[in-house]
PDB file of N, CA and C in Angstrom:
ATOM      1  N   MET A   1     -27.430  -3.591 -56.098  1.00  0.00           N
ATOM      2  CA  MET A   1     -26.706  -2.716 -57.202  1.00  0.00           C
ATOM      3  C   MET A   1     -27.536  -1.299 -56.978  1.00  0.00           C
ATOM      4  N   LEU A   2     -28.667  -1.213 -56.562  1.00  0.00           N
ATOM      5  CA  LEU A   2     -29.241   0.093 -56.336  1.00  0.00           C
ATOM      6  C   LEU A   2     -28.467   0.870 -55.205  1.00  0.00           C
ATOM      7  N   PHE A   3     -28.119   0.104 -54.311  1.00  0.00           N
ATOM      8  CA  PHE A   3     -27.404   0.716 -53.093  1.00  0.00           C
ATOM      9  C   PHE A   3     -26.183   1.404 -53.649  1.00  0.00           C
ATOM     10  N   VAL A   4     -25.495   0.790 -54.396  1.00  0.00           N
ATOM     11  CA  VAL A   4     -24.125   1.133 -55.060  1.00  0.00           C
ATOM     12  C   VAL A   4     -24.257   2.311 -56.012  1.00  0.00           C
ATOM     13  N   ARG A   5     -25.344   2.447 -56.804  1.00  0.00           N
ATOM     14  CA  ARG A   5     -25.681   3.471 -57.520  1.00  0.00           C
ATOM     15  C   ARG A   5     -26.090   4.604 -56.691  1.00  0.00           C
ATOM     16  N   SER A   6     -26.872   4.462 -55.692  1.00  0.00           N
ATOM     17  CA  SER A   6     -27.324   5.513 -54.746  1.00  0.00           C
ATOM     18  C   SER A   6     -26.154   6.152 -54.155  1.00  0.00           C
ATOM     19  N   MET A   7     -25.175   5.401 -53.727  1.00  0.00           N
ATOM     20  CA  MET A   7     -23.932   5.791 -52.941  1.00  0.00           C
ATOM     21  C   MET A   7     -23.090   6.583 -53.898  1.00  0.00           C
ATOM     22  N   ALA A   8     -22.953   6.179 -55.169  1.00  0.00           N
ATOM     23  CA  ALA A   8     -22.154   6.864 -56.186  1.00  0.00           C
ATOM     24  C   ALA A   8     -22.875   8.281 -56.318  1.00  0.00           C
ATOM     25  N   MET A   9     -24.030   8.279 -56.440  1.00  0.00           N
ATOM     26  CA  MET A   9     -24.766   9.693 -56.775  1.00  0.00           C
ATOM     27  C   MET A   9     -24.615  10.560 -55.547  1.00  0.00           C
ATOM     28  N   ILE A  10     -24.762   9.963 -54.421  1.00  0.00           N
ATOM     29  CA  ILE A  10     -24.538  10.865 -53.101  1.00  0.00           C
ATOM     30  C   ILE A  10     -23.107  11.298 -53.066  1.00  0.00           C
ATOM     31  N   PHE A  11     -22.117  10.410 -53.409  1.00  0.00           N
ATOM     32  CA  PHE A  11     -20.762  10.910 -53.395  1.00  0.00           C
ATOM     33  C   PHE A  11     -20.430  11.976 -54.388  1.00  0.00           C
ATOM     34  N   VAL A  12     -21.175  11.859 -55.643  1.00  0.00           N
ATOM     35  CA  VAL A  12     -20.923  12.885 -56.683  1.00  0.00           C
ATOM     36  C   VAL A  12     -21.430  14.249 -56.051  1.00  0.00           C
ATOM     37  N   ALA A  13     -22.756  14.103 -55.395  1.00  0.00           N
ATOM     38  CA  ALA A  13     -23.461  15.328 -54.964  1.00  0.00           C
ATOM     39  C   ALA A  13     -22.583  15.991 -53.861  1.00  0.00           C
ATOM     40  N   LEU A  14     -21.851  15.196 -52.962  1.00  0.00           N
ATOM     41  CA  LEU A  14     -21.236  15.818 -51.884  1.00  0.00           C
ATOM     42  C   LEU A  14     -19.908  16.400 -52.466  1.00  0.00           C
ATOM     43  N   SER A  15     -19.322  15.744 -53.544  1.00  0.00           N
ATOM     44  CA  SER A  15     -18.174  16.259 -54.127  1.00  0.00           C
ATOM     45  C   SER A  15     -18.501  17.695 -54.814  1.00  0.00           C
ATOM     46  N   ILE A  16     -19.520  17.768 -55.251  1.00  0.00           N
ATOM     47  CA  ILE A  16     -19.910  19.167 -55.846  1.00  0.00           C
ATOM     48  C   ILE A  16     -20.093  20.119 -54.734  1.00  0.00           C
ATOM     49  N   VAL A  17     -20.691  19.756 -53.556  1.00  0.00           N
ATOM     50  CA  VAL A  17     -20.752  20.677 -52.453  1.00  0.00           C
ATOM     51  C   VAL A  17     -19.477  20.979 -51.967  1.00  0.00           C
ATOM     52  N   PHE A  18     -18.458  19.870 -51.862  1.00  0.00           N
ATOM     53  CA  PHE A  18     -17.092  20.295 -51.463  1.00  0.00           C
ATOM     54  C   PHE A  18     -16.423  21.354 -52.200  1.00  0.00           C
ATOM     55  N   VAL A  19     -16.443  21.259 -53.496  1.00  0.00           N
ATOM     56  CA  VAL A  19     -15.781  22.036 -54.426  1.00  0.00           C
ATOM     57  C   VAL A  19     -16.417  23.447 -54.410  1.00  0.00           C
ATOM     58  N   CYS A  20     -17.707  23.535 -54.221  1.00  0.00           N
ATOM     59  CA  CYS A  20     -18.367  24.926 -54.040  1.00  0.00           C
ATOM     60  C   CYS A  20     -17.910  25.499 -52.700  1.00  0.00           C
ATOM     61  N   LEU A  21     -17.952  24.830 -51.709  1.00  0.00           N
ATOM     62  CA  LEU A  21     -17.559  25.294 -50.430  1.00  0.00           C
ATOM     63  C   LEU A  21     -16.273  25.705 -50.281  1.00  0.00           C
ATOM     64  N   TRP A  22     -15.239  24.809 -50.922  1.00  0.00           N
ATOM     65  CA  TRP A  22     -13.795  25.173 -51.133  1.00  0.00           C
ATOM     66  C   TRP A  22     -13.688  26.565 -51.635  1.00  0.00           C
ATOM     67  N   PHE A  23     -14.239  26.798 -52.871  1.00  0.00           N
ATOM     68  CA  PHE A  23     -13.958  28.046 -53.668  1.00  0.00           C
ATOM     69  C   PHE A  23     -14.672  29.268 -52.726  1.00  0.00           C
ATOM     70  N   TYR A  24     -15.803  29.027 -52.237  1.00  0.00           N
ATOM     71  CA  TYR A  24     -16.444  30.085 -51.408  1.00  0.00           C
ATOM     72  C   TYR A  24     -15.643  30.484 -50.191  1.00  0.00           C
ATOM     73  N   ALA A  25     -15.061  29.438 -49.536  1.00  0.00           N
ATOM     74  CA  ALA A  25     -14.302  29.819 -48.190  1.00  0.00           C
ATOM     75  C   ALA A  25     -12.943  30.292 -48.579  1.00  0.00           C
ATOM     76  N   ARG A  26     -12.451  29.864 -49.687  1.00  0.00           N
ATOM     77  CA  ARG A  26     -11.037  30.398 -50.023  1.00  0.00           C
ATOM     78  C   ARG A  26     -11.251  32.107 -50.365  1.00  0.00           C
ATOM     79  N   ALA A  27     -12.361  32.333 -51.205  1.00  0.00           N
ATOM     80  CA  ALA A  27     -12.632  33.689 -51.721  1.00  0.00           C
ATOM     81  C   ALA A  27     -12.856  34.516 -50.661  1.00  0.00           C
ATOM     82  N   ALA A  28     -13.726  34.022 -49.552  1.00  0.00           N
ATOM     83  CA  ALA A  28     -13.926  35.030 -48.384  1.00  0.00           C
ATOM     84  C   ALA A  28     -12.789  35.192 -47.574  1.00  0.00           C
ATOM     85  N   ARG A  29     -12.037  34.075 -47.311  1.00  0.00           N
ATOM     86  CA  ARG A  29     -10.707  34.345 -46.632  1.00  0.00           C
ATOM     87  C   ARG A  29      -9.791  35.250 -47.140  1.00  0.00           C
ATOM     88  N   ARG A  30      -9.618  35.212 -48.599  1.00  0.00           N
ATOM     89  CA  ARG A  30      -8.679  35.997 -49.245  1.00  0.00           C
ATOM     90  C   ARG A  30      -9.178  37.440 -49.192  1.00  0.00           C
ATOM     91  N   GLU A  31     -10.400  37.673 -49.255  1.00  0.00           N
ATOM     92  CA  GLU A  31     -10.999  39.090 -49.052  1.00  0.00           C
ATOM     93  C   GLU A  31     -10.612  39.585 -47.708  1.00  0.00           C
ATOM     94  N   LYS A  32     -10.839  38.857 -46.733  1.00  0.00           N
ATOM     95  CA  LYS A  32     -10.596  39.214 -45.322  1.00  0.00           C
ATOM     96  C   LYS A  32      -9.117  39.527 -45.144  1.00  0.00           C
ATOM     97  N   LEU A  33      -8.180  38.742 -45.633  1.00  0.00           N
ATOM     98  CA  LEU A  33      -6.710  38.895 -45.507  1.00  0.00           C
ATOM     99  C   LEU A  33      -6.312  40.203 -46.360  1.00  0.00           C
ATOM    100  N   GLN A  34      -6.886  40.432 -47.562  1.00  0.00           N
ATOM    101  CA  GLN A  34      -6.585  41.630 -48.342  1.00  0.00           C
ATOM    102  C   GLN A  34      -7.107  42.841 -47.434  1.00  0.00           C
ATOM    103  N   ALA A  35      -8.233  42.842 -46.934  1.00  0.00           N
ATOM    104  CA  ALA A  35      -8.643  43.886 -46.113  1.00  0.00           C
ATOM    105  C   ALA A  35      -7.706  44.197 -44.807  1.00  0.00           C
ATOM    106  N   GLN A  36      -7.338  42.979 -44.297  1.00  0.00           N
ATOM    107  CA  GLN A  36      -6.531  43.196 -43.001  1.00  0.00           C
ATOM    108  C   GLN A  36      -5.137  43.848 -43.413  1.00  0.00           C
ATOM    109  N   TRP A  37      -4.520  43.367 -44.588  1.00  0.00           N
ATOM    110  CA  TRP A  37      -3.245  43.856 -44.918  1.00  0.00           C
ATOM    111  C   TRP A  37      -3.403  45.270 -45.338  1.00  0.00           C
ATOM    112  N   ASP A  38      -4.560  45.744 -46.083  1.00  0.00           N
ATOM    113  CA  ASP A  38      -4.887  47.172 -46.410  1.00  0.00           C
ATOM    114  C   ASP A  38      -4.920  47.931 -45.075  1.00  0.00           C
ATOM    115  N   ARG A  39      -5.618  47.648 -44.099  1.00  0.00           N
ATOM    116  CA  ARG A  39      -5.842  48.152 -42.894  1.00  0.00           C
ATOM    117  C   ARG A  39      -4.576  48.386 -42.215  1.00  0.00           C
ATOM    118  N   ASP A  40      -3.813  47.413 -41.902  1.00  0.00           N
ATOM    119  CA  ASP A  40      -2.470  47.300 -41.118  1.00  0.00           C
ATOM    120  C   ASP A  40      -1.299  47.639 -41.943  1.00  0.00           C
ATOM    121  N   GLN A  41      -1.463  47.821 -43.252  1.00  0.00           N
ATOM    122  CA  GLN A  41      -0.242  47.829 -43.934  1.00  0.00           C
ATOM    123  C   GLN A  41       0.802  46.720 -43.707  1.00  0.00           C
ATOM    124  N   GLY A  42       0.433  45.557 -43.532  1.00  0.00           N
ATOM    125  CA  GLY A  42       1.153  44.381 -42.931  1.00  0.00           C
ATOM    126  C   GLY A  42       2.518  44.246 -43.499  1.00  0.00           C
ATOM    127  N   PRO A  43       3.387  43.318 -42.956  1.00  0.00           N
ATOM    128  CA  PRO A  43       4.732  43.111 -43.235  1.00  0.00           C
ATOM    129  C   PRO A  43       4.953  42.596 -44.757  1.00  0.00           C
ATOM    130  N   GLY A  44       5.791  43.232 -45.205  1.00  0.00           N
ATOM    131  CA  GLY A  44       6.292  42.753 -46.609  1.00  0.00           C
ATOM    132  C   GLY A  44       5.271  43.028 -47.707  1.00  0.00           C
ATOM    133  N   ARG A  45       5.474  42.354 -48.868  1.00  0.00           N
ATOM    134  CA  ARG A  45       4.526  42.577 -49.875  1.00  0.00           C
ATOM    135  C   ARG A  45       3.155  41.968 -49.771  1.00  0.00           C
ATOM    136  N   ARG A  46       2.162  42.593 -50.311  1.00  0.00           N
ATOM    137  CA  ARG A  46       0.864  41.998 -50.144  1.00  0.00           C
ATOM    138  C   ARG A  46       0.627  40.661 -50.630  1.00  0.00           C
ATOM    139  N   GLU A  47       1.343  40.387 -51.847  1.00  0.00           N
ATOM    140  CA  GLU A  47       1.143  38.986 -52.543  1.00  0.00           C
ATOM    141  C   GLU A  47       1.834  37.932 -51.732  1.00  0.00           C
ATOM    142  N   SER A  48       2.920  38.271 -51.138  1.00  0.00           N
ATOM    143  CA  SER A  48       3.739  37.282 -50.378  1.00  0.00           C
ATOM    144  C   SER A  48       2.956  37.027 -48.970  1.00  0.00           C
ATOM    145  N   PHE A  49       2.458  38.053 -48.503  1.00  0.00           N
ATOM    146  CA  PHE A  49       1.607  37.829 -47.238  1.00  0.00           C
ATOM    147  C   PHE A  49       0.329  36.925 -47.451  1.00  0.00           C
ATOM    148  N   LEU A  50      -0.299  37.302 -48.645  1.00  0.00           N
ATOM    149  CA  LEU A  50      -1.553  36.629 -48.996  1.00  0.00           C
ATOM    150  C   LEU A  50      -1.210  34.917 -49.257  1.00  0.00           C
ATOM    151  N   ALA A  51      -0.008  34.964 -49.942  1.00  0.00           N
ATOM    152  CA  ALA A  51       0.303  33.421 -50.308  1.00  0.00           C
ATOM    153  C   ALA A  51       0.634  32.801 -49.030  1.00  0.00           C
ATOM    154  N   ALA A  52       1.309  33.264 -48.211  1.00  0.00           N
ATOM    155  CA  ALA A  52       1.589  32.605 -46.846  1.00  0.00           C
ATOM    156  C   ALA A  52       0.481  32.270 -46.102  1.00  0.00           C
ATOM    157  N   GLU A  53      -0.358  33.107 -45.928  1.00  0.00           N
ATOM    158  CA  GLU A  53      -1.546  33.016 -45.003  1.00  0.00           C
ATOM    159  C   GLU A  53      -2.396  32.013 -45.759  1.00  0.00           C
ATOM    160  N   MET A  54      -2.687  32.029 -47.095  1.00  0.00           N
ATOM    161  CA  MET A  54      -3.645  31.158 -47.681  1.00  0.00           C
ATOM    162  C   MET A  54      -3.042  29.820 -47.636  1.00  0.00           C
ATOM    163  N   ALA A  55      -1.836  29.646 -47.698  1.00  0.00           N
ATOM    164  CA  ALA A  55      -1.207  28.191 -47.586  1.00  0.00           C
ATOM    165  C   ALA A  55      -1.549  27.583 -46.292  1.00  0.00           C
ATOM    166  N   SER A  56      -1.370  28.209 -45.294  1.00  0.00           N
ATOM    167  CA  SER A  56      -1.618  27.655 -44.002  1.00  0.00           C
ATOM    168  C   SER A  56      -3.311  27.488 -43.695  1.00  0.00           C
ATOM    169  N   TYR A  57      -3.954  28.310 -44.245  1.00  0.00           N
ATOM    170  CA  TYR A  57      -5.472  28.243 -44.138  1.00  0.00           C
ATOM    171  C   TYR A  57      -5.943  27.106 -45.019  1.00  0.00           C
ATOM    172  N   GLU A  58      -5.428  26.852 -46.139  1.00  0.00           N
ATOM    173  CA  GLU A  58      -6.036  25.915 -47.127  1.00  0.00           C
ATOM    174  C   GLU A  58      -5.878  24.324 -46.384  1.00  0.00           C
ATOM    175  N   GLU A  59      -4.807  24.306 -45.812  1.00  0.00           N
ATOM    176  CA  GLU A  59      -4.574  22.939 -45.035  1.00  0.00           C
ATOM    177  C   GLU A  59      -5.728  22.672 -44.087  1.00  0.00           C
ATOM    178  N   ARG A  60      -6.033  23.722 -43.219  1.00  0.00           N
ATOM    179  CA  ARG A  60      -7.001  23.657 -42.268  1.00  0.00           C
ATOM    180  C   ARG A  60      -8.480  23.583 -42.799  1.00  0.00           C
ATOM    181  N   LEU A  61      -8.581  24.255 -44.010  1.00  0.00           N
ATOM    182  CA  LEU A  61      -9.831  24.396 -44.665  1.00  0.00           C
ATOM    183  C   LEU A  61     -10.255  22.855 -45.218  1.00  0.00           C
ATOM    184  N   LYS A  62      -9.034  22.221 -45.884  1.00  0.00           N
ATOM    185  CA  LYS A  62      -9.291  21.046 -46.361  1.00  0.00           C
ATOM    186  C   LYS A  62      -9.781  19.920 -45.434  1.00  0.00           C
ATOM    187  N   ARG A  63      -9.197  19.938 -44.220  1.00  0.00           N
ATOM    188  CA  ARG A  63      -9.468  18.998 -43.206  1.00  0.00           C
ATOM    189  C   ARG A  63     -10.886  19.283 -42.624  1.00  0.00           C
ATOM    190  N   LYS A  64     -11.250  20.494 -42.430  1.00  0.00           N
ATOM    191  CA  LYS A  64     -12.594  20.839 -42.057  1.00  0.00           C
ATOM    192  C   LYS A  64     -13.717  20.396 -42.932  1.00  0.00           C
ATOM    193  N   LEU A  65     -13.383  20.580 -44.218  1.00  0.00           N
ATOM    194  CA  LEU A  65     -14.369  20.369 -45.345  1.00  0.00           C
ATOM    195  C   LEU A  65     -14.572  18.846 -45.507  1.00  0.00           C
ATOM    196  N   ILE A  66     -13.488  18.096 -45.287  1.00  0.00           N
ATOM    197  CA  ILE A  66     -13.519  16.602 -45.396  1.00  0.00           C
ATOM    198  C   ILE A  66     -14.605  16.020 -44.394  1.00  0.00           C
ATOM    199  N   TRP A  67     -14.115  16.583 -43.141  1.00  0.00           N
ATOM    200  CA  TRP A  67     -15.127  16.218 -42.093  1.00  0.00           C
ATOM    201  C   TRP A  67     -16.508  16.622 -42.257  1.00  0.00           C
ATOM    202  N   GLY A  68     -16.657  17.701 -42.514  1.00  0.00           N
ATOM    203  CA  GLY A  68     -18.046  18.462 -42.544  1.00  0.00           C
ATOM    204  C   GLY A  68     -18.846  18.048 -43.861  1.00  0.00           C
ATOM    205  N   VAL A  69     -18.230  17.645 -44.810  1.00  0.00           N
ATOM    206  CA  VAL A  69     -18.965  17.212 -46.087  1.00  0.00           C
ATOM    207  C   VAL A  69     -19.043  15.821 -46.398  1.00  0.00           C
ATOM    208  N   TYR A  70     -17.922  14.995 -46.007  1.00  0.00           N
ATOM    209  CA  TYR A  70     -17.929  13.497 -46.291  1.00  0.00           C
ATOM    210  C   TYR A  70     -18.127  12.671 -45.003  1.00  0.00           C
ATOM    211  N   VAL A  71     -17.336  12.971 -43.908  1.00  0.00           N
ATOM    212  CA  VAL A  71     -17.203  12.062 -42.880  1.00  0.00           C
ATOM    213  C   VAL A  71     -18.624  12.069 -41.879  1.00  0.00           C
ATOM    214  N   ILE A  72     -18.952  13.272 -41.410  1.00  0.00           N
ATOM    215  CA  ILE A  72     -20.117  13.490 -40.489  1.00  0.00           C
ATOM    216  C   ILE A  72     -21.331  13.085 -41.245  1.00  0.00           C
ATOM    217  N   PRO A  73     -21.729  13.691 -42.433  1.00  0.00           N
ATOM    218  CA  PRO A  73     -22.844  13.240 -42.925  1.00  0.00           C
ATOM    219  C   PRO A  73     -22.891  11.697 -43.428  1.00  0.00           C
ATOM    220  N   GLY A  74     -21.659  11.192 -43.744  1.00  0.00           N
ATOM    221  CA  GLY A  74     -21.614   9.784 -44.050  1.00  0.00           C
ATOM    222  C   GLY A  74     -22.072   8.923 -42.975  1.00  0.00           C
ATOM    223  N   SER A  75     -21.509   9.276 -41.877  1.00  0.00           N
ATOM    224  CA  SER A  75     -21.722   8.584 -40.580  1.00  0.00           C
ATOM    225  C   SER A  75     -23.211   8.656 -39.960  1.00  0.00           C
ATOM    226  N   LEU A  76     -23.720   9.839 -40.136  1.00  0.00           N
ATOM    227  CA  LEU A  76     -25.077  10.150 -39.902  1.00  0.00           C
ATOM    228  C   LEU A  76     -26.077   9.154 -40.843  1.00  0.00           C
ATOM    229  N   LEU A  77     -25.730   9.172 -42.047  1.00  0.00           N
ATOM    230  CA  LEU A  77     -26.350   8.356 -42.998  1.00  0.00           C
ATOM    231  C   LEU A  77     -26.318   6.957 -42.652  1.00  0.00           C
ATOM    232  N   ALA A  78     -25.232   6.482 -42.260  1.00  0.00           N
ATOM    233  CA  ALA A  78     -24.996   4.969 -41.864  1.00  0.00           C
ATOM    234  C   ALA A  78     -25.825   4.719 -40.676  1.00  0.00           C
ATOM    235  N   ILE A  79     -25.689   5.625 -39.736  1.00  0.00           N
ATOM    236  CA  ILE A  79     -26.580   5.374 -38.481  1.00  0.00           C
ATOM    237  C   ILE A  79     -27.960   5.357 -38.686  1.00  0.00           C
ATOM    238  N   LEU A  80     -28.497   6.130 -39.558  1.00  0.00           N
ATOM    239  CA  LEU A  80     -29.886   6.309 -39.988  1.00  0.00           C
ATOM    240  C   LEU A  80     -30.220   4.999 -40.723  1.00  0.00           C
ATOM    241  N   ILE A  81     -29.446   4.344 -41.502  1.00  0.00           N
ATOM    242  CA  ILE A  81     -29.792   3.345 -42.305  1.00  0.00           C
ATOM    243  C   ILE A  81     -29.963   2.098 -41.340  1.00  0.00           C
ATOM    244  N   TYR A  82     -29.042   2.132 -40.443  1.00  0.00           N
ATOM    245  CA  TYR A  82     -28.780   0.864 -39.441  1.00  0.00           C
ATOM    246  C   TYR A  82     -29.944   0.987 -38.520  1.00  0.00           C
ATOM    247  N   VAL A  83     -30.289   2.142 -38.024  1.00  0.00           N
ATOM    248  CA  VAL A  83     -31.456   2.206 -37.116  1.00  0.00           C
ATOM    249  C   VAL A  83     -32.770   1.925 -37.844  1.00  0.00           C
ATOM    250  N   THR A  84     -32.929   2.382 -38.991  1.00  0.00           N
ATOM    251  CA  THR A  84     -34.183   2.193 -39.769  1.00  0.00           C
ATOM    252  C   THR A  84     -34.181   0.587 -40.153  1.00  0.00           C
ATOM    253  N   ASN A  85     -33.222   0.005 -40.432  1.00  0.00           N
ATOM    254  CA  ASN A  85     -33.190  -1.485 -40.728  1.00  0.00           C
ATOM    255  C   ASN A  85     -33.473  -2.393 -39.636  1.00  0.00           C
ATOM    256  N   MET A  86     -32.871  -2.033 -38.541  1.00  0.00           N
ATOM    257  CA  MET A  86     -32.913  -2.730 -37.260  1.00  0.00           C
ATOM    258  C   MET A  86     -34.094  -2.520 -36.506  1.00  0.00           C
ATOM    259  N   GLY A  87     -34.979  -1.369 -36.669  1.00  0.00           N
ATOM    260  CA  GLY A  87     -35.908  -1.101 -35.910  1.00  0.00           C
ATOM    261  C   GLY A  87     -37.365  -1.467 -36.363  1.00  0.00           C
TER     262      GLY A  87
END
């Protein structure tokens, strides 16, 4: 039961990290795109340019964050637990 409770707390903590990184990365990318559009006076309206670019960026961002926040740390934790218990 302690293991399940610990895993739930770790999942909640990682979810908070995921959400914080999601908002930070989106804000940073949006600022960069706004600066790019202002510099180049890009094609079309600014809002439509930002919406199109952010839509494609969010798909890639979600994939990267899931791997970087949940899958890789979870795998490393599982390996660490396995090595500790078998060693």
